[in-house]
Amino acid sequence: MSNTITIDGNTVPFEDGQTIMEAATAAGVYIPHLCHHPEFTPHGSCKLCTVNVNGRNCSACTFPAMEGQNVLNNTRELTDDRRKITQMLFVEGNHLCPGCEKTGNCQLQAVAYHLNMLDNHFPHFYPSRELDASHAEVMIDHNRCIFCTLCVRASQQKDGKDVFAISGRGLNKHLIINSQSGLLKDTDLEATDEAAHICPTGAILIKRTGYQVPIGERIYDHKQIDQVSLETEHPRHGE
Amino acid sequence: MASKIRVATTSLAGCFGCHMSFLDIDERMLQLAEVVEFGRSPINDIEHCTNCDIGLIEGGVCNSENVHVLREFRKNCKILVAVGACAINGGLPAMRNFIPLEECLAEAYLDGIGVENPQIPSDPELPLLLDKVRPIHEVVKIDYFLPGCPPSADVFWKFLTDLLDGREPSLSYELVHYD
């Protein structure tokens, strides 16, 4: 434990092989993120965890912690950048919270709340995206997919299956489903799979469970995502 | 006595839910009325927005009349505020954006269940629909945003009292909701 970095001026220890995100989480420092999950290989795609390391911006979830790093995390400039990134995620898909059953439990929404995002700033794309309700217990609303690949990784790395993948590039990027028909019902996905529960937004939902907890009593209705994230993603900080 | 701050309000492609929530400030309305008078608003039925300090806009933009009203507000209000989910991102009315306008009209007026004397309304007094429902910041410059479906009465109160007291308006975590 001789290795240390500083985050916003505070000394944070790290172990060899840890990323900045891992070192920060272990020390109880929240770095906003959506595509990162401690159980799975980092993907570095959502860019919300952008931090400044010795003057250069990089993704905390993929960047290795190294001796002598001076990391800026909670600064006005980075918060502004992260708010812009979140606004872009909102206008790129169709995120209409009042009509989404994930509202209040949604990490995309919670990060936006955390960043005090009051508007979407950019012109809306309103892309045309499909909904797949073919599976008996799980549904996919592609309107809400942010391509974080957590379902892809969870299916491969935890469930030992290969149900999801990302296909296409840029505006044509989309989540595809590994079956001849392209429908969820023809895959081996089960409602108990990690991949069916890991979605940070309302894109993958378990049917008939959406309103079991009333709006107003949900995870992020009264608790900020920084607190929830540290409690759930690192046991040392749990209750 | 200093002249009162003039506030105008309107609902474009909205459901008046935000206006109802505004009225939920209840007895605080009397406090507000001491320093504020209303210009154009469904509350008083004044038809045009003239010379106002604050304009509160509920709802997105779905037809040509919405565009005219929104521009009138921008021209006549020093501060223009997007109130509620629909004004900010189109909201639930924007769910029609994924269906061609012709199909929407056919479903509502020609092929829908229980439609009698099917015809698409074409009275010249009816404003023409836009091909997509748009948030208002895509049409005019907006100064402040109050998210929520609807924003709670406390959001209206916090925002207006901040502004009236000369503070930069800010909403705490508990007051920011998109649902």
Short mmCIF file of C-alpha atoms in Angstrom, two decimals:
data_model
loop_
_atom_site.label_atom_id
_atom_site.label_comp_id
_atom_site.label_asym_id
_atom_site.label_seq_id
_atom_site.Cartn_x
_atom_site.Cartn_y
_atom_site.Cartn_z
CA MET A 1 0.00 0.00 0.00
CA SER A 2 2.89 2.37 -0.61
CA ASN A 3 1.35 3.54 -3.88
CA THR A 4 -0.70 6.73 -3.75
CA ILE A 5 -2.34 9.20 -6.08
CA THR A 6 -4.14 12.41 -5.23
CA ILE A 7 -7.77 13.05 -6.12
CA ASP A 8 -8.84 16.69 -5.75
CA GLY A 9 -5.86 17.18 -3.45
CA ASN A 10 -6.61 14.21 -1.18
CA THR A 11 -4.20 11.31 -0.97
CA VAL A 12 -5.74 8.05 -2.17
CA PRO A 13 -3.90 4.71 -1.95
CA PHE A 14 -4.00 2.21 -4.81
CA GLU A 15 -2.91 -1.34 -5.43
CA ASP A 16 -0.98 -2.37 -8.53
CA GLY A 17 -3.38 -3.10 -11.38
CA GLN A 18 -6.18 -0.93 -10.05
CA THR A 19 -7.80 1.68 -12.25
CA ILE A 20 -8.33 5.23 -11.00
CA MET A 21 -12.03 4.36 -10.65
CA GLU A 22 -11.26 1.32 -8.49
CA ALA A 23 -8.87 3.24 -6.28
CA ALA A 24 -11.37 6.09 -5.92
CA THR A 25 -14.30 3.80 -5.08
CA ALA A 26 -12.21 1.93 -2.50
CA ALA A 27 -11.38 5.28 -0.88
CA GLY A 28 -15.03 6.37 -0.86
CA VAL A 29 -14.66 8.89 -3.66
CA TYR A 30 -17.51 8.88 -6.17
CA ILE A 31 -16.71 9.42 -9.84
CA PRO A 32 -19.89 9.65 -11.95
CA HIS A 33 -20.29 6.70 -14.34
CA LEU A 34 -22.86 4.72 -16.30
CA CYS A 35 -21.05 2.05 -18.35
CA HIS A 36 -18.73 1.08 -15.50
CA HIS A 37 -19.67 -1.74 -13.14
CA PRO A 38 -17.14 -3.18 -10.69
CA GLU A 39 -17.97 -6.78 -11.62
CA PHE A 40 -17.24 -6.45 -15.31
CA THR A 41 -14.37 -5.57 -17.63
CA PRO A 42 -14.30 -1.78 -18.08
CA HIS A 43 -15.62 -0.48 -21.37
CA GLY A 44 -14.80 3.23 -21.22
CA SER A 45 -17.57 4.30 -23.56
CA CYS A 46 -19.92 6.62 -21.70
CA LYS A 47 -17.14 9.09 -20.80
CA LEU A 48 -19.02 10.29 -17.71
CA CYS A 49 -16.08 9.26 -15.54
CA THR A 50 -13.79 11.65 -17.39
CA VAL A 51 -11.22 12.95 -14.93
CA ASN A 52 -8.20 15.15 -15.42
CA VAL A 53 -4.90 13.36 -14.81
CA ASN A 54 -1.83 15.58 -14.72
CA GLY A 55 -3.47 17.99 -17.14
CA ARG A 56 -5.04 15.50 -19.55
CA ASN A 57 -8.58 14.17 -19.60
CA CYS A 58 -9.10 10.42 -19.54
CA SER A 59 -11.66 7.82 -18.47
CA ALA A 60 -11.18 6.87 -14.82
CA CYS A 61 -12.73 3.42 -15.39
CA THR A 62 -10.03 2.33 -17.86
CA PHE A 63 -7.00 4.38 -16.83
CA PRO A 64 -4.55 2.58 -14.51
CA ALA A 65 -3.69 4.30 -11.26
CA MET A 66 0.01 5.19 -11.21
CA GLU A 67 2.33 6.78 -8.70
CA GLY A 68 2.45 10.57 -8.99
CA GLN A 69 -0.94 11.06 -10.61
CA ASN A 70 -2.64 14.29 -9.68
CA VAL A 71 -6.32 13.60 -10.47
CA LEU A 72 -9.03 16.24 -10.66
CA ASN A 73 -12.55 14.84 -10.27
CA ASN A 74 -15.00 17.14 -8.57
CA THR A 75 -14.37 20.41 -10.41
CA ARG A 76 -16.77 22.89 -11.96
CA GLU A 77 -15.27 22.30 -15.41
CA LEU A 78 -15.58 18.49 -15.26
CA THR A 79 -19.11 18.74 -13.87
CA ASP A 80 -20.04 20.98 -16.80
CA ASP A 81 -18.47 18.49 -19.24
CA ARG A 82 -20.30 15.59 -17.61
CA ARG A 83 -23.60 17.48 -17.73
CA LYS A 84 -23.10 18.09 -21.46
CA ILE A 85 -22.31 14.39 -22.00
CA THR A 86 -25.48 13.43 -20.12
CA GLN A 87 -27.53 15.91 -22.15
CA MET A 88 -26.16 14.32 -25.32
CA LEU A 89 -27.19 10.88 -24.05
CA PHE A 90 -30.70 12.22 -23.44
CA VAL A 91 -31.19 13.80 -26.88
CA GLU A 92 -29.60 10.89 -28.73
CA GLY A 93 -32.27 8.45 -27.55
CA ASN A 94 -35.87 8.90 -26.48
CA HIS A 95 -35.82 9.38 -22.73
CA LEU A 96 -39.32 10.45 -21.70
CA CYS A 97 -39.17 9.90 -17.95
CA PRO A 98 -42.85 10.48 -17.05
CA GLY A 99 -43.82 7.50 -19.23
CA CYS A 100 -40.97 5.18 -18.21
CA GLU A 101 -41.43 2.61 -15.48
CA LYS A 102 -37.73 2.84 -14.54
CA THR A 103 -38.12 6.46 -13.43
CA GLY A 104 -36.71 6.97 -9.93
CA ASN A 105 -34.60 3.81 -10.26
CA CYS A 106 -32.80 4.91 -13.42
CA GLN A 107 -29.08 5.60 -13.23
CA LEU A 108 -29.10 7.84 -16.31
CA GLN A 109 -31.77 10.00 -14.66
CA ALA A 110 -29.97 9.84 -11.30
CA VAL A 111 -26.67 10.98 -12.78
CA ALA A 112 -28.55 13.85 -14.46
CA TYR A 113 -30.12 14.79 -11.11
CA HIS A 114 -26.71 14.58 -9.45
CA LEU A 115 -25.29 16.96 -12.05
CA ASN A 116 -28.28 19.31 -11.56
CA MET A 117 -29.16 18.93 -15.24
CA LEU A 118 -32.32 21.00 -15.74
CA ASP A 119 -32.65 20.85 -19.53
CA ASN A 120 -31.41 18.88 -22.53
CA HIS A 121 -29.76 21.90 -24.21
CA PHE A 122 -29.21 20.21 -27.59
CA PRO A 123 -31.77 19.66 -30.38
CA HIS A 124 -33.52 16.32 -29.96
CA PHE A 125 -32.85 13.52 -32.44
CA TYR A 126 -36.13 11.66 -31.78
CA PRO A 127 -34.69 8.57 -33.47
CA SER A 128 -37.04 5.82 -34.56
CA ARG A 129 -36.29 2.78 -32.43
CA GLU A 130 -38.03 -0.52 -31.85
CA LEU A 131 -39.54 -2.17 -28.83
CA ASP A 132 -39.18 -5.93 -28.35
CA ALA A 133 -41.84 -7.34 -26.05
CA SER A 134 -41.67 -10.86 -27.50
CA HIS A 135 -40.09 -12.50 -24.44
CA ALA A 136 -42.50 -13.76 -21.78
CA GLU A 137 -40.73 -12.07 -18.87
CA VAL A 138 -38.25 -9.49 -20.18
CA MET A 139 -38.77 -6.58 -22.55
CA ILE A 140 -36.39 -4.29 -24.41
CA ASP A 141 -37.21 -0.70 -25.28
CA HIS A 142 -34.43 0.34 -27.62
CA ASN A 143 -35.50 3.99 -27.25
CA ARG A 144 -33.73 4.03 -23.89
CA CYS A 145 -30.54 2.14 -24.76
CA ILE A 146 -27.35 4.17 -24.23
CA PHE A 147 -25.00 1.43 -25.59
CA CYS A 148 -23.16 1.02 -22.31
CA THR A 149 -22.78 -2.73 -23.13
CA LEU A 150 -23.41 -3.76 -19.53
CA CYS A 151 -25.99 -6.33 -20.72
CA VAL A 152 -23.49 -7.60 -23.31
CA ARG A 153 -20.78 -8.01 -20.66
CA ALA A 154 -23.11 -9.44 -18.01
CA SER A 155 -24.47 -12.03 -20.41
CA GLN A 156 -20.99 -13.16 -21.44
CA GLN A 157 -19.07 -12.80 -18.20
CA LYS A 158 -21.67 -13.68 -15.57
CA ASP A 159 -24.51 -15.64 -17.19
CA GLY A 160 -22.20 -17.67 -19.46
CA LYS A 161 -24.44 -16.81 -22.41
CA ASP A 162 -24.07 -14.48 -25.34
CA VAL A 163 -27.47 -12.83 -25.75
CA PHE A 164 -26.53 -9.26 -26.66
CA ALA A 165 -24.07 -7.37 -28.85
CA ILE A 166 -23.66 -3.87 -30.25
CA SER A 167 -23.76 -3.51 -34.02
CA GLY A 168 -23.26 -0.58 -36.40
CA ARG A 169 -21.40 2.66 -35.90
CA GLY A 170 -22.21 6.27 -35.07
CA LEU A 171 -25.88 7.06 -35.51
CA ASN A 172 -26.54 3.53 -36.72
CA LYS A 173 -25.19 1.91 -33.59
CA HIS A 174 -27.73 -0.37 -31.99
CA LEU A 175 -28.16 -3.26 -29.60
CA ILE A 176 -28.66 -6.57 -31.38
CA ILE A 177 -30.00 -9.81 -30.03
CA ASN A 178 -28.40 -13.16 -30.67
CA SER A 179 -31.17 -15.21 -32.27
CA GLN A 180 -32.12 -16.17 -35.80
CA SER A 181 -35.24 -13.98 -35.66
CA GLY A 182 -33.47 -11.16 -33.83
CA LEU A 183 -36.16 -11.39 -31.16
CA LEU A 184 -35.58 -11.81 -27.46
CA LYS A 185 -38.05 -14.70 -27.18
CA ASP A 186 -35.79 -16.89 -29.33
CA THR A 187 -32.74 -16.45 -27.08
CA ASP A 188 -31.82 -18.39 -23.93
CA LEU A 189 -32.20 -15.24 -21.79
CA GLU A 190 -33.99 -15.85 -18.50
CA ALA A 191 -35.48 -13.26 -16.15
CA THR A 192 -33.06 -14.38 -13.44
CA ASP A 193 -30.00 -13.59 -15.60
CA GLU A 194 -27.74 -10.76 -14.50
CA ALA A 195 -28.05 -9.32 -18.03
CA ALA A 196 -31.78 -8.85 -17.52
CA HIS A 197 -31.22 -6.72 -14.42
CA ILE A 198 -28.06 -4.73 -15.09
CA CYS A 199 -29.42 -2.07 -17.47
CA PRO A 200 -28.73 1.39 -15.97
CA THR A 201 -31.70 2.87 -17.87
CA GLY A 202 -35.18 1.58 -18.67
CA ALA A 203 -34.07 -0.24 -21.84
CA ILE A 204 -34.21 -3.77 -20.37
CA LEU A 205 -37.08 -4.32 -17.97
CA ILE A 206 -38.60 -7.27 -16.16
CA LYS A 207 -42.27 -7.38 -17.10
CA ARG A 208 -45.02 -6.91 -14.50
CA THR A 209 -42.68 -5.49 -11.85
CA GLY A 210 -42.37 -1.84 -12.92
CA TYR A 211 -44.81 -0.30 -10.47
CA GLN A 212 -44.29 -2.52 -7.42
CA VAL A 213 -42.54 0.42 -5.76
CA PRO A 214 -44.50 3.68 -6.15
CA ILE A 215 -42.92 6.74 -7.78
CA GLY A 216 -41.66 8.94 -4.96
CA GLU A 217 -40.35 5.98 -2.96
CA ARG A 218 -37.73 4.78 -5.42
CA ILE A 219 -33.96 4.54 -5.05
CA TYR A 220 -32.98 7.98 -6.29
CA ASP A 221 -36.09 9.89 -5.23
CA HIS A 222 -34.43 10.93 -1.99
CA LYS A 223 -30.88 9.55 -2.20
CA GLN A 224 -28.21 10.79 -4.56
CA ILE A 225 -26.44 8.36 -6.86
CA ASP A 226 -23.02 9.10 -5.33
CA GLN A 227 -24.19 7.71 -2.00
CA VAL A 228 -26.05 4.75 -3.53
CA SER A 229 -23.14 3.94 -5.81
CA LEU A 230 -20.54 3.85 -3.02
CA GLU A 231 -22.86 1.81 -0.78
CA THR A 232 -23.62 -0.82 -3.42
CA GLU A 233 -20.40 -0.96 -5.40
CA HIS A 234 -17.97 -1.18 -2.54
CA PRO A 235 -18.99 -3.22 0.49
CA ARG A 236 -16.66 -1.32 2.81
CA HIS A 237 -18.88 1.71 2.52
CA GLY A 238 -22.16 -0.21 2.83
CA GLU A 239 -24.59 0.13 5.71
CA MET B 1 -45.31 52.02 -4.49
CA ALA B 2 -43.06 50.23 -6.94
CA SER B 3 -44.92 48.72 -9.88
CA LYS B 4 -45.60 45.01 -9.67
CA ILE B 5 -43.63 42.34 -11.51
CA ARG B 6 -45.71 41.16 -14.48
CA VAL B 7 -45.97 37.41 -15.02
CA ALA B 8 -47.55 35.77 -18.07
CA THR B 9 -48.27 32.06 -18.44
CA THR B 10 -49.47 29.78 -21.20
CA SER B 11 -49.90 26.12 -22.02
CA LEU B 12 -48.84 25.08 -25.53
CA ALA B 13 -48.82 21.32 -26.21
CA GLY B 14 -49.35 20.62 -22.52
CA CYS B 15 -52.13 19.28 -20.32
CA PHE B 16 -52.43 22.26 -17.91
CA GLY B 17 -51.00 19.98 -15.23
CA CYS B 18 -48.12 22.42 -14.70
CA HIS B 19 -50.62 25.26 -14.24
CA MET B 20 -52.53 23.14 -11.72
CA SER B 21 -49.28 22.48 -9.89
CA PHE B 22 -48.50 26.23 -9.90
CA LEU B 23 -51.90 26.84 -8.27
CA ASP B 24 -50.89 24.27 -5.65
CA ILE B 25 -48.77 26.98 -4.02
CA ASP B 26 -52.18 27.57 -2.36
CA GLU B 27 -52.26 30.43 0.15
CA ARG B 28 -48.79 31.51 -0.92
CA MET B 29 -50.58 32.88 -4.02
CA LEU B 30 -51.74 35.80 -1.82
CA GLN B 31 -48.15 36.55 -0.86
CA LEU B 32 -47.21 36.37 -4.53
CA ALA B 33 -50.07 38.68 -5.53
CA GLU B 34 -48.59 41.41 -3.33
CA VAL B 35 -45.59 41.71 -5.64
CA VAL B 36 -46.84 40.16 -8.88
CA GLU B 37 -49.62 40.88 -11.35
CA PHE B 38 -50.60 38.56 -14.17
CA GLY B 39 -50.40 39.41 -17.86
CA ARG B 40 -51.71 36.91 -20.40
CA SER B 41 -52.62 33.70 -18.60
CA PRO B 42 -55.39 31.12 -18.54
CA ILE B 43 -55.84 32.28 -14.94
CA ASN B 44 -57.33 35.62 -16.09
CA ASP B 45 -58.16 35.04 -19.77
CA ILE B 46 -56.08 37.99 -21.01
CA GLU B 47 -55.44 37.07 -24.63
CA HIS B 48 -52.13 38.65 -25.53
CA CYS B 49 -48.77 38.86 -23.86
CA THR B 50 -47.58 42.45 -23.59
CA ASN B 51 -44.66 43.89 -21.67
CA CYS B 52 -44.06 41.21 -19.08
CA ASP B 53 -41.13 40.47 -16.84
CA ILE B 54 -41.49 36.69 -16.54
CA GLY B 55 -43.15 34.28 -19.00
CA LEU B 56 -43.88 30.72 -17.87
CA ILE B 57 -44.35 28.31 -20.78
CA GLU B 58 -45.92 24.91 -20.24
CA GLY B 59 -45.94 22.31 -23.03
CA GLY B 60 -43.93 21.74 -26.18
CA VAL B 61 -44.60 23.04 -29.67
CA CYS B 62 -46.94 20.87 -31.76
CA ASN B 63 -48.65 23.29 -34.16
CA SER B 64 -48.31 26.66 -35.89
CA GLU B 65 -50.29 28.51 -33.22
CA ASN B 66 -47.88 27.24 -30.54
CA VAL B 67 -45.02 28.77 -32.53
CA HIS B 68 -46.79 32.14 -32.79
CA VAL B 69 -47.68 32.23 -29.08
CA LEU B 70 -44.16 31.20 -28.08
CA ARG B 71 -42.62 33.94 -30.24
CA GLU B 72 -45.07 36.50 -28.82
CA PHE B 73 -43.96 35.49 -25.32
CA ARG B 74 -40.27 35.70 -26.23
CA LYS B 75 -40.79 39.16 -27.70
CA ASN B 76 -42.69 40.46 -24.69
CA CYS B 77 -41.06 38.74 -21.71
CA LYS B 78 -37.71 39.70 -20.25
CA ILE B 79 -37.26 36.21 -18.78
CA LEU B 80 -38.73 33.15 -20.46
CA VAL B 81 -39.05 29.90 -18.51
CA ALA B 82 -39.63 26.37 -19.81
CA VAL B 83 -41.95 24.75 -17.29
CA GLY B 84 -42.30 20.97 -17.13
CA ALA B 85 -41.18 17.93 -19.11
CA CYS B 86 -43.13 18.76 -22.30
CA ALA B 87 -41.63 22.26 -22.63
CA ILE B 88 -38.17 20.84 -21.98
CA ASN B 89 -38.13 17.71 -24.16
CA GLY B 90 -41.53 17.47 -25.87
CA GLY B 91 -42.79 15.11 -23.19
CA LEU B 92 -45.51 12.55 -23.82
CA PRO B 93 -46.99 14.45 -26.82
CA ALA B 94 -43.59 13.86 -28.48
CA MET B 95 -44.35 10.14 -28.50
CA ARG B 96 -46.22 10.86 -31.73
CA ASN B 97 -42.88 11.81 -33.29
CA PHE B 98 -42.25 8.15 -34.08
CA ILE B 99 -45.44 7.79 -36.11
CA PRO B 100 -45.90 9.65 -39.42
CA LEU B 101 -48.34 12.56 -39.00
CA GLU B 102 -50.65 11.16 -41.67
CA GLU B 103 -50.98 7.89 -39.75
CA CYS B 104 -51.70 9.78 -36.49
CA LEU B 105 -54.51 11.76 -38.14
CA ALA B 106 -55.91 8.63 -39.83
CA GLU B 107 -55.98 6.77 -36.52
CA ALA B 108 -57.70 9.65 -34.72
CA TYR B 109 -60.18 10.81 -37.35
CA LEU B 110 -60.62 8.05 -39.96
CA ASP B 111 -59.82 4.53 -38.78
CA GLY B 112 -60.05 4.74 -34.99
CA ILE B 113 -62.60 2.73 -33.03
CA GLY B 114 -65.93 4.55 -32.68
CA VAL B 115 -65.20 7.27 -35.25
CA GLU B 116 -68.39 8.53 -36.91
CA ASN B 117 -68.46 10.61 -40.08
CA PRO B 118 -64.73 10.06 -40.65
CA GLN B 119 -62.89 13.11 -41.96
CA ILE B 120 -59.63 14.90 -41.21
CA PRO B 121 -60.54 18.32 -39.68
CA SER B 122 -59.55 21.04 -42.15
CA ASP B 123 -61.26 24.21 -40.91
CA PRO B 124 -58.99 27.15 -41.83
CA GLU B 125 -59.18 28.37 -38.22
CA LEU B 126 -57.48 25.21 -36.97
CA PRO B 127 -53.71 25.60 -36.60
CA LEU B 128 -51.68 23.26 -38.77
CA LEU B 129 -49.84 20.48 -36.98
CA LEU B 130 -46.05 20.34 -37.14
CA ASP B 131 -44.52 17.10 -38.38
CA LYS B 132 -42.90 16.64 -34.95
CA VAL B 133 -43.55 17.92 -31.44
CA ARG B 134 -40.57 20.03 -30.37
CA PRO B 135 -39.24 21.33 -27.06
CA ILE B 136 -39.48 25.11 -26.85
CA HIS B 137 -35.73 25.74 -26.61
CA GLU B 138 -35.48 24.57 -30.22
CA VAL B 139 -37.69 27.53 -31.29
CA VAL B 140 -36.73 30.47 -29.04
CA LYS B 141 -34.05 31.25 -26.46
CA ILE B 142 -35.07 30.02 -23.02
CA ASP B 143 -33.59 31.51 -19.88
CA TYR B 144 -34.56 28.99 -17.19
CA PHE B 145 -35.88 25.43 -17.01
CA LEU B 146 -38.12 23.89 -14.35
CA PRO B 147 -38.18 20.11 -14.87
CA GLY B 148 -40.93 17.81 -13.62
CA CYS B 149 -44.16 16.25 -14.74
CA PRO B 150 -45.34 18.51 -13.28
CA PRO B 151 -42.77 20.55 -11.35
CA SER B 152 -44.03 20.60 -7.76
CA ALA B 153 -45.62 23.72 -6.26
CA ASP B 154 -42.42 24.13 -4.23
CA VAL B 155 -40.41 24.33 -7.45
CA PHE B 156 -42.57 27.25 -8.68
CA TRP B 157 -42.32 28.89 -5.28
CA LYS B 158 -38.56 28.45 -4.94
CA PHE B 159 -37.92 29.67 -8.48
CA LEU B 160 -40.19 32.72 -8.32
CA THR B 161 -39.11 33.81 -4.85
CA ASP B 162 -35.43 33.44 -5.84
CA LEU B 163 -36.06 35.61 -8.88
CA LEU B 164 -38.21 38.17 -7.07
CA ASP B 165 -35.66 38.49 -4.28
CA GLY B 166 -32.89 39.07 -6.77
CA ARG B 167 -31.12 35.71 -6.27
CA GLU B 168 -29.92 33.46 -9.07
CA PRO B 169 -32.60 30.71 -9.06
CA SER B 170 -31.38 27.30 -8.02
CA LEU B 171 -33.15 23.99 -7.35
CA SER B 172 -31.91 21.56 -4.72
CA TYR B 173 -31.71 17.78 -5.35
CA GLU B 174 -35.14 17.17 -3.78
CA LEU B 175 -36.74 19.68 -6.15
CA VAL B 176 -35.31 18.24 -9.37
CA HIS B 177 -37.44 15.47 -10.85
CA TYR B 178 -38.17 14.50 -14.43
CA ASP B 179 -41.26 12.46 -13.52
#
